């Protein structure tokens, strides 16, 4: 995972730098030649500079992450890159006897412009990553588990060397009750005895463990239980001595090298591919939603009073709350009447479904049968609350009744469709069976499988099998 993140960052930096080189050379060419359009000379200089830059990146790879480098360090890095690829370019031109093809004045303009532009572009990229992921609730929510002797040093180190892809949401102290205290602005939210319960009831993606002692048996059991909930566990390599038969990867949390345990740990490349598919599908779905709304919205309003869209709080990835949207298919008092109908529930476990639900309107029956009521969830997909394919997001009251092991079905983003939906929803009445399908999907995730489920969903919608 750490290697994947590094490649992801370096790929973005290389792309941004390449764009800067192209624009800088175009500006330098315009300054040098004025109104004279010397396209061949500019193109040759651009290609030469790009080759020189890529050669420097290959020969002198980055040894640190963009996300943890400061402004001064980034400025020195940009200056170093330009000095090195200036040397590489000069050597290339000398060996190839092509020096006369490039204006020295244009090169001077280029290096001055590109140093400033590349530095500013990298800062903008860094700010975007922090704002989009950390502030946008997309970053990994990290809980730190350590002992009372190290809690201050560990949290300080993680905050100073923080990355855009994780945010510290709390600390747990293993050997002393410090609950309610704050350490460098991070609240101590639990201790050893209630860590499992806290992870079950709160949005926690990952737990970082740092204890400079031989790993206790009770801690080993704790890691096993957290993993069974779908929570990723990072154990500092310094104390790593566990033999746990789950997926493991090398990672880095701040300055600490860790072994990461988890059910299914998606690489940054896999996350990017899944998100790319979500965006493409979400955009297409919004077009379909717009067309459907022209006909569905008036029908909903004419049959019963109330809003066109139904909004409900659901629980998403690792316990995050979000607002799920649907076309309203029930009367306005549906939630109040649900309690009266619980005894007729056909599902065994933490899900609710009954045939001929009296709360459903006539229009609602049609849009449910055709799955048109689900179309507004394409907006949830575009927002990043949901994915095209995943597990069904539970309601808040369902989530509060979860056993610890049930939370593993929330370790990936909830989906608009999934294995349960394409397997024939009306035939599945046991939550444990749904749980088994969800876990199997998570453990065997692949982009190919997501595409297969999407295609199967189209068939289910067209032929109306399994719709509720």
Coordinates of C-alpha atoms in Angstrom, one line a residue:
X1 CA 0.0 0.0 0.0
X2 CA 2.8 2.4 0.9
X3 CA 4.5 1.7 -2.4
X4 CA 1.2 2.3 -4.2
X5 CA 0.7 5.6 -2.5
X6 CA 4.2 6.7 -3.4
X7 CA 3.7 5.8 -7.0
X8 CA 0.4 7.6 -7.0
X9 CA 1.9 10.8 -5.7
X10 CA 4.9 10.6 -7.9
X11 CA 2.7 10.0 -10.9
X12 CA 0.7 13.1 -10.1
X13 CA 3.8 15.2 -9.6
X14 CA 5.3 14.0 -12.9
X15 CA 2.1 14.8 -14.7
X16 CA 1.9 18.3 -13.2
X17 CA 5.7 18.9 -13.9
X18 CA 5.3 17.8 -17.5
X19 CA 2.4 20.2 -18.1
X20 CA 4.4 23.0 -16.5
X21 CA 7.4 22.3 -18.8
X22 CA 5.2 22.5 -21.9
X23 CA 3.5 25.8 -20.9
X24 CA 6.8 27.3 -19.8
X25 CA 8.5 26.4 -23.1
X26 CA 5.6 27.9 -25.0
X27 CA 5.8 31.2 -23.0
X28 CA 9.6 31.3 -23.4
X29 CA 9.3 30.7 -27.2
X30 CA 6.8 33.5 -27.4
X31 CA 9.1 35.9 -25.5
X32 CA 12.1 34.9 -27.6
X33 CA 10.7 35.0 -31.0
X34 CA 7.9 37.5 -30.5
X35 CA 5.5 37.5 -33.5
X36 CA 7.7 35.1 -35.4
X37 CA 6.2 31.6 -35.1
X38 CA 9.3 29.3 -34.8
X39 CA 7.3 26.2 -34.0
X40 CA 10.0 23.7 -35.0
X41 CA 12.6 25.3 -32.7
X42 CA 10.2 25.5 -29.8
X43 CA 9.1 21.9 -30.3
X44 CA 12.7 20.6 -30.4
X45 CA 13.5 22.5 -27.3
X46 CA 10.4 21.2 -25.6
X47 CA 11.1 17.6 -26.4
X48 CA 14.7 18.0 -25.3
X49 CA 13.7 19.5 -22.0
X50 CA 11.1 16.8 -21.4
X51 CA 13.6 14.0 -22.1
X52 CA 16.0 15.7 -19.7
X53 CA 13.4 16.1 -17.0
X54 CA 12.3 12.4 -17.3
X55 CA 15.9 11.3 -17.2
X56 CA 16.5 13.2 -14.0
X57 CA 13.3 11.7 -12.4
X58 CA 14.4 8.2 -13.4
X59 CA 18.1 8.5 -12.3
X60 CA 17.3 10.5 -9.1
X61 CA 14.0 9.2 -7.8
X62 CA 12.3 11.1 -4.9
X63 CA 13.2 9.8 -1.4
X64 CA 10.3 11.6 0.4
X65 CA 6.6 12.3 -0.1
X66 CA 5.1 15.5 -1.5
X67 CA 2.6 15.4 1.3
X68 CA 5.1 15.7 4.1
X69 CA 7.6 18.1 2.5
X70 CA 7.6 21.7 3.7
X71 CA 7.6 24.8 1.5
X72 CA 11.3 25.4 1.8
X73 CA 12.2 21.7 1.2
X74 CA 9.9 21.7 -1.9
X75 CA 11.6 24.9 -3.2
X76 CA 15.0 23.3 -2.8
X77 CA 13.8 20.1 -4.6
X78 CA 12.5 22.1 -7.6
X79 CA 15.8 24.0 -7.8
X80 CA 17.7 20.8 -7.7
X81 CA 15.6 19.2 -10.4
X82 CA 16.2 22.2 -12.7
X83 CA 19.9 22.2 -12.1
X84 CA 20.2 18.5 -12.8
X85 CA 18.1 18.5 -15.9
X86 CA 19.8 21.6 -17.2
X87 CA 23.1 19.7 -17.0
X88 CA 21.5 16.6 -18.7
X89 CA 20.1 18.8 -21.5
X90 CA 23.5 20.6 -22.1
X91 CA 25.3 17.2 -22.2
X92 CA 22.7 15.9 -24.6
X93 CA 22.9 18.9 -26.9
X94 CA 26.8 18.7 -26.9
X95 CA 26.9 15.0 -27.7
X96 CA 24.2 15.3 -30.4
X97 CA 25.8 18.5 -31.9
X98 CA 22.3 20.1 -31.8
X99 CA 23.2 23.1 -29.6
X100 CA 22.8 25.6 -32.4
X101 CA 19.1 24.5 -32.8
X102 CA 18.1 26.0 -29.5
X103 CA 18.2 29.7 -28.5
X104 CA 20.2 30.2 -25.2
X105 CA 18.0 33.2 -24.4
X106 CA 14.9 31.0 -24.8
X107 CA 16.4 28.4 -22.5
X108 CA 17.1 31.1 -19.9
X109 CA 13.5 32.3 -20.1
X110 CA 12.3 28.7 -19.8
X111 CA 14.2 27.8 -16.7
X112 CA 13.2 31.0 -14.9
X113 CA 9.6 30.6 -15.8
X114 CA 9.4 26.8 -15.2
X115 CA 11.0 27.0 -11.7
X116 CA 8.4 29.4 -10.5
X117 CA 5.5 27.7 -12.3
X118 CA 6.5 24.1 -11.2
X119 CA 6.9 25.2 -7.6
X120 CA 3.5 26.9 -7.5
X121 CA 1.9 24.0 -9.2
X122 CA 3.2 21.5 -6.7
X123 CA 2.0 23.7 -3.8
X124 CA -1.5 23.8 -5.4
X125 CA -1.5 20.0 -5.9
X126 CA -0.5 19.6 -2.2
X127 CA -3.2 21.9 -1.0
X128 CA -5.8 20.2 -3.3
X129 CA -4.9 16.7 -1.9
X130 CA -5.2 17.9 1.7
X131 CA -8.5 19.8 1.1
X132 CA -10.1 17.3 -1.1
X133 CA -9.2 14.2 0.9
X134 CA -8.6 15.3 4.5
X135 CA -11.2 18.1 4.8
X136 CA -13.6 16.4 2.3
X137 CA -14.0 13.3 4.6
X138 CA -12.3 11.1 2.0
X139 CA -9.1 10.5 4.0
X140 CA -8.6 7.5 6.2
X141 CA -9.8 8.1 9.7
X142 CA -7.0 7.0 12.0
X143 CA -7.2 6.0 15.6
X144 CA -3.8 5.8 17.4
X145 CA -3.3 3.1 20.0
X146 CA -0.2 3.5 22.2
X147 CA 0.9 3.6 25.9
X148 CA 1.0 6.5 28.3
X149 CA 4.7 7.0 27.9
X150 CA 4.7 7.5 24.2
X151 CA 1.3 9.0 23.4
X152 CA 2.6 12.6 23.3
X153 CA 5.6 11.8 21.1
X154 CA 3.7 9.5 18.7
X155 CA 0.8 12.0 18.1
X156 CA 3.2 14.9 17.7
X157 CA 5.3 12.9 15.2
X158 CA 2.2 11.8 13.2
X159 CA 0.8 15.4 13.1
X160 CA 4.1 16.9 12.0
X161 CA 4.7 14.3 9.4
X162 CA 1.0 14.1 8.4
X163 CA -0.1 13.0 5.0
X164 CA -3.2 14.0 2.9
X165 CA -4.5 10.4 3.0
X166 CA -5.1 10.1 6.7
X167 CA -6.5 12.1 9.6
X168 CA -6.1 11.4 13.3
X169 CA -9.6 11.2 14.8
X170 CA -8.6 10.1 18.3
X171 CA -6.2 8.3 20.6
X172 CA -6.5 5.2 22.8
X173 CA -4.1 4.7 25.7
X174 CA -3.4 1.0 26.5
X175 CA -2.0 1.1 30.0
X176 CA -3.7 4.1 31.7
X177 CA -7.1 5.6 31.8
X178 CA -6.7 9.0 30.0
X179 CA -10.2 9.1 28.4
X180 CA -11.4 12.7 28.1
X181 CA -8.0 14.3 27.9
X182 CA -6.4 15.9 24.9
X183 CA -2.9 15.3 23.5
X184 CA -1.6 17.9 21.0
X185 CA -5.2 18.6 20.1
X186 CA -6.2 15.0 19.6
X187 CA -8.9 13.6 22.1
X188 CA -8.2 10.4 24.0
X189 CA -11.5 8.7 23.2
X190 CA -11.1 5.3 24.8
X191 CA -8.8 2.8 26.5
X192 CA -8.0 -0.9 26.2
X193 CA -11.3 -2.1 27.6
X194 CA -13.6 -0.2 25.3
X195 CA -11.5 0.0 22.1
X196 CA -13.5 -2.7 20.3
X197 CA -16.8 -1.1 21.2
X198 CA -15.6 2.4 20.1
X199 CA -14.4 1.1 16.8
X200 CA -17.7 -0.6 16.2
X201 CA -19.9 2.4 16.9
X202 CA -17.7 5.2 15.4
X203 CA -16.3 5.9 12.0
X204 CA -12.8 4.4 12.2
X205 CA -11.0 3.2 9.1
X206 CA -7.7 2.3 10.6
X207 CA -5.9 1.8 13.9
X208 CA -2.2 2.5 14.3
X209 CA -0.5 0.5 17.1
X210 CA 2.8 1.6 18.6
X211 CA 3.9 0.0 21.9
X212 CA 7.6 -0.5 22.7
X213 CA 7.0 -3.8 24.6
X214 CA 6.6 -7.4 23.6
X215 CA 3.1 -7.6 22.1
X216 CA 0.7 -8.9 24.8
X217 CA -1.6 -11.9 24.1
X218 CA -4.6 -9.7 24.8
X219 CA -3.4 -7.2 22.1
X220 CA -3.0 -10.1 19.6
X221 CA -6.6 -11.1 20.2
X222 CA -7.6 -7.5 19.9
X223 CA -6.0 -7.2 16.4
X224 CA -7.8 -10.3 15.3
X225 CA -11.2 -8.9 16.5
X226 CA -10.6 -5.6 14.8
X227 CA -9.7 -7.3 11.6
X228 CA -12.9 -9.3 11.7
X229 CA -14.8 -6.0 11.8
X230 CA -13.2 -4.8 8.6
X231 CA -11.0 -2.3 10.4
X232 CA -7.5 -2.0 9.0
X233 CA -4.7 -2.5 11.7
X234 CA -1.2 -1.0 11.3
X235 CA 1.4 -2.5 13.7
X236 CA 4.7 -0.7 14.0
X237 CA 7.4 -3.1 12.7
X238 CA 9.5 -2.5 15.8
X239 CA 7.1 -4.7 17.8
X240 CA 5.8 -6.9 14.9
X241 CA 5.9 -10.6 16.0
X242 CA 2.4 -11.8 15.2
X243 CA 1.4 -14.7 13.0
X244 CA -2.1 -13.8 11.8
X245 CA -3.5 -15.5 8.7
X246 CA -4.9 -12.4 7.0
X247 CA -3.8 -10.1 4.2
X248 CA -0.6 -8.2 5.1
X249 CA 1.2 -5.3 3.4
X250 CA 4.1 -3.0 4.2
X251 CA 3.0 0.6 4.8
X252 CA 4.1 3.9 6.3
X253 CA 2.2 6.0 8.8
X254 CA 4.1 9.3 9.2
X255 CA 7.7 8.3 10.0
X256 CA 6.7 4.8 11.2
X257 CA 7.2 1.7 9.1
X258 CA 4.2 -0.7 9.8
X259 CA 2.8 -4.0 8.8
X260 CA -0.9 -3.5 7.8
X261 CA -3.5 -6.2 8.5
X262 CA -6.9 -6.1 6.7
X263 CA -9.5 -8.1 5.0
X264 CA -9.1 -6.6 1.6
X265 CA -6.6 -3.7 1.2
X266 CA -7.2 -1.9 -2.1
X267 CA -4.1 -0.3 -3.6
X268 CA -4.2 3.4 -4.6
X269 CA -4.3 2.2 -8.2
X270 CA -7.4 0.0 -7.5
X271 CA -9.1 2.8 -5.6
X272 CA -8.4 5.2 -8.5
X273 CA -9.9 2.8 -11.0
X274 CA -13.0 2.1 -8.9
X275 CA -13.5 5.8 -8.3
X276 CA -13.0 6.5 -12.0
X277 CA -15.7 3.9 -12.9
X278 CA -18.0 5.6 -10.3
X279 CA -17.6 9.0 -11.8
X280 CA -18.3 7.8 -15.3
X281 CA -21.3 5.8 -14.2
X282 CA -22.5 8.6 -11.9
X283 CA -22.4 11.1 -14.8
X284 CA -24.4 8.8 -17.0
X285 CA -26.8 8.1 -14.2
X286 CA -27.5 11.8 -13.6
X287 CA -28.5 12.1 -17.3
X288 CA -31.0 9.2 -16.8
X289 CA -32.2 10.8 -13.5
X290 CA -32.9 14.1 -15.2
X291 CA -35.0 12.5 -17.9
X292 CA -36.9 10.3 -15.4
X293 CA -37.6 13.2 -13.1
X294 CA -39.6 14.9 -15.9
X295 CA -42.2 12.2 -15.6
X296 CA -41.8 10.8 -12.1
X297 CA -41.8 14.1 -10.1
X298 CA -45.3 15.2 -11.2
X299 CA -46.7 11.7 -10.7
X300 CA -45.4 11.6 -7.1
X301 CA -46.7 15.1 -6.3
X302 CA -50.2 14.4 -7.8
X303 CA -50.7 11.1 -5.9
X304 CA -49.7 12.2 -2.4
X305 CA -48.6 15.4 -0.6
X306 CA -44.9 15.7 0.3
X307 CA -41.5 16.1 -1.3
X308 CA -40.4 14.4 -4.6
X309 CA -37.2 13.1 -3.0
X310 CA -36.9 11.0 0.1
X311 CA -33.8 11.7 2.2
X312 CA -32.6 9.3 4.9
X313 CA -29.5 9.1 7.1
X314 CA -27.6 5.9 6.2
X315 CA -24.3 4.5 7.5
X316 CA -21.4 4.3 4.9
X317 CA -17.8 3.3 4.9
X318 CA -16.6 2.2 8.3
X319 CA -19.4 4.0 10.1
X320 CA -19.6 7.4 8.3
X321 CA -23.1 8.9 8.3
X322 CA -24.4 10.3 5.0
X323 CA -27.8 11.4 3.5
X324 CA -29.1 8.8 1.0
X325 CA -31.5 10.1 -1.7
X326 CA -34.4 8.3 -3.5
X327 CA -37.6 9.2 -5.3
X328 CA -40.3 9.1 -2.6
X329 CA -42.2 5.9 -3.0
X330 CA -44.1 6.0 0.4
X331 CA -46.6 8.2 2.2
X332 CA -45.0 10.8 4.5
X333 CA -45.7 8.9 7.7
X334 CA -43.8 5.8 6.5
X335 CA -41.1 6.0 9.1
X336 CA -43.5 6.3 12.0
X337 CA -45.6 3.4 10.7
X338 CA -42.5 1.2 10.4
X339 CA -42.5 0.4 14.1
X340 CA -46.1 -1.0 13.8
X341 CA -45.1 -3.3 11.0
X342 CA -41.9 -4.7 12.5
X343 CA -43.7 -7.9 13.5
X344 CA -44.4 -8.6 9.8
X345 CA -40.8 -8.3 8.8
X346 CA -39.8 -11.1 6.4
X347 CA -36.1 -10.7 7.0
X348 CA -34.3 -12.6 9.7
X349 CA -31.9 -10.2 11.2
X350 CA -31.0 -6.5 10.9
X351 CA -32.9 -5.7 7.7
X352 CA -36.6 -4.8 7.1
X353 CA -38.8 -5.9 4.2
X354 CA -42.4 -7.0 3.8
X355 CA -44.5 -7.9 0.8
X356 CA -47.4 -5.5 -0.1
X357 CA -46.1 -2.8 2.3
X358 CA -49.2 -0.6 3.0
X359 CA -46.9 2.5 3.3
X360 CA -46.0 2.3 -0.5
X361 CA -48.0 4.5 -2.9
X362 CA -49.3 3.3 -6.3
X363 CA -46.6 5.3 -8.0
X364 CA -44.2 4.0 -5.5
X365 CA -45.0 0.4 -6.4
X366 CA -44.2 1.1 -10.0
X367 CA -40.9 3.0 -9.4
X368 CA -39.8 0.4 -6.9
X369 CA -40.5 -2.5 -9.3
X370 CA -38.6 -0.8 -12.0
X371 CA -35.9 0.5 -9.6
X372 CA -36.5 4.0 -10.8
X373 CA -36.7 5.1 -7.1
X374 CA -33.0 4.3 -6.8
X375 CA -31.9 6.8 -9.5
X376 CA -31.2 9.8 -7.2
X377 CA -28.5 7.7 -5.6
X378 CA -26.3 8.5 -8.6
X379 CA -25.9 11.8 -6.9
X380 CA -24.5 10.0 -3.8
X381 CA -22.1 8.2 -6.1
X382 CA -20.8 11.4 -7.6
X383 CA -20.5 13.0 -4.1
X384 CA -18.4 10.0 -3.0
X385 CA -20.8 8.8 -0.3
X386 CA -21.4 5.6 -2.3
X387 CA -20.0 3.5 -5.1
X388 CA -21.8 2.0 -8.1
X389 CA -21.1 -1.4 -6.6
X390 CA -20.8 -2.3 -3.0
X391 CA -22.8 -3.4 0.0
X392 CA -26.2 -2.1 1.0
X393 CA -25.9 0.9 3.4
X394 CA -27.7 0.1 6.7
X395 CA -30.0 2.6 8.4
X396 CA -28.8 4.1 11.7
X397 CA -31.1 1.9 13.8
X398 CA -29.9 -1.2 12.0
X399 CA -26.2 -0.2 12.4
X400 CA -26.6 0.4 16.2
X401 CA -27.6 -3.2 16.6
X402 CA -24.6 -4.6 14.7
X403 CA -22.4 -7.2 16.3
X404 CA -18.7 -6.3 15.9
X405 CA -18.2 -8.8 13.0
X406 CA -21.1 -7.2 11.1
X407 CA -19.1 -4.0 10.6
X408 CA -16.8 -5.7 8.1
X409 CA -19.4 -5.3 5.4
X410 CA -18.8 -1.5 5.7
X411 CA -15.1 -1.8 5.1
X412 CA -15.7 -0.8 1.4
X413 CA -17.9 2.0 0.2
X414 CA -21.6 1.1 0.1
X415 CA -23.0 0.5 -3.3
X416 CA -26.0 1.4 -5.5
X417 CA -26.0 -2.2 -6.5
X418 CA -24.2 -5.3 -5.3
X419 CA -24.1 -9.1 -5.1
X420 CA -27.3 -9.2 -2.9
X421 CA -29.3 -7.2 -5.5
X422 CA -28.3 -9.3 -8.5
X423 CA -28.8 -12.6 -6.7
X424 CA -32.6 -12.0 -6.4
X425 CA -33.4 -9.9 -3.4
X426 CA -36.9 -11.3 -2.9
X427 CA -35.4 -14.7 -2.4
X428 CA -32.9 -13.8 0.3
X429 CA -34.6 -13.4 3.7
X430 CA -31.7 -14.1 6.1
X431 CA -29.3 -11.3 7.1
X432 CA -26.5 -13.8 7.8
X433 CA -26.8 -14.9 4.1
X434 CA -26.6 -11.3 3.0
X435 CA -23.6 -10.9 5.3
X436 CA -21.9 -13.9 3.8
X437 CA -22.4 -12.5 0.2
X438 CA -21.0 -9.1 1.3
X439 CA -17.9 -10.6 2.9
X440 CA -17.3 -12.7 -0.2
X441 CA -17.6 -9.7 -2.4
X442 CA -15.1 -7.7 -0.3
X443 CA -12.5 -10.5 0.0
X444 CA -12.6 -11.1 -3.8
X445 CA -13.0 -7.5 -5.0
X446 CA -11.8 -6.7 -8.5
X447 CA -12.8 -4.1 -11.1
X448 CA -13.7 -6.9 -13.5
X449 CA -16.2 -8.2 -10.9
X450 CA -17.7 -4.7 -10.4
X451 CA -18.3 -4.4 -14.1
X452 CA -19.9 -7.9 -14.2
X453 CA -22.3 -6.9 -11.3
X454 CA -23.2 -3.7 -13.1
X455 CA -24.1 -5.6 -16.3
X456 CA -26.1 -8.2 -14.2
X457 CA -27.9 -5.3 -12.5
X458 CA -29.0 -4.0 -15.9
X459 CA -30.5 -7.4 -16.6
X460 CA -32.3 -7.5 -13.2
X461 CA -33.8 -4.0 -13.8
X462 CA -34.9 -4.8 -17.4
X463 CA -36.6 -8.1 -16.4
X464 CA -37.7 -7.0 -13.0
X465 CA -36.3 -9.9 -11.1
X466 CA -35.5 -9.4 -7.4
X467 CA -36.8 -5.9 -7.2
X468 CA -38.3 -4.7 -4.0

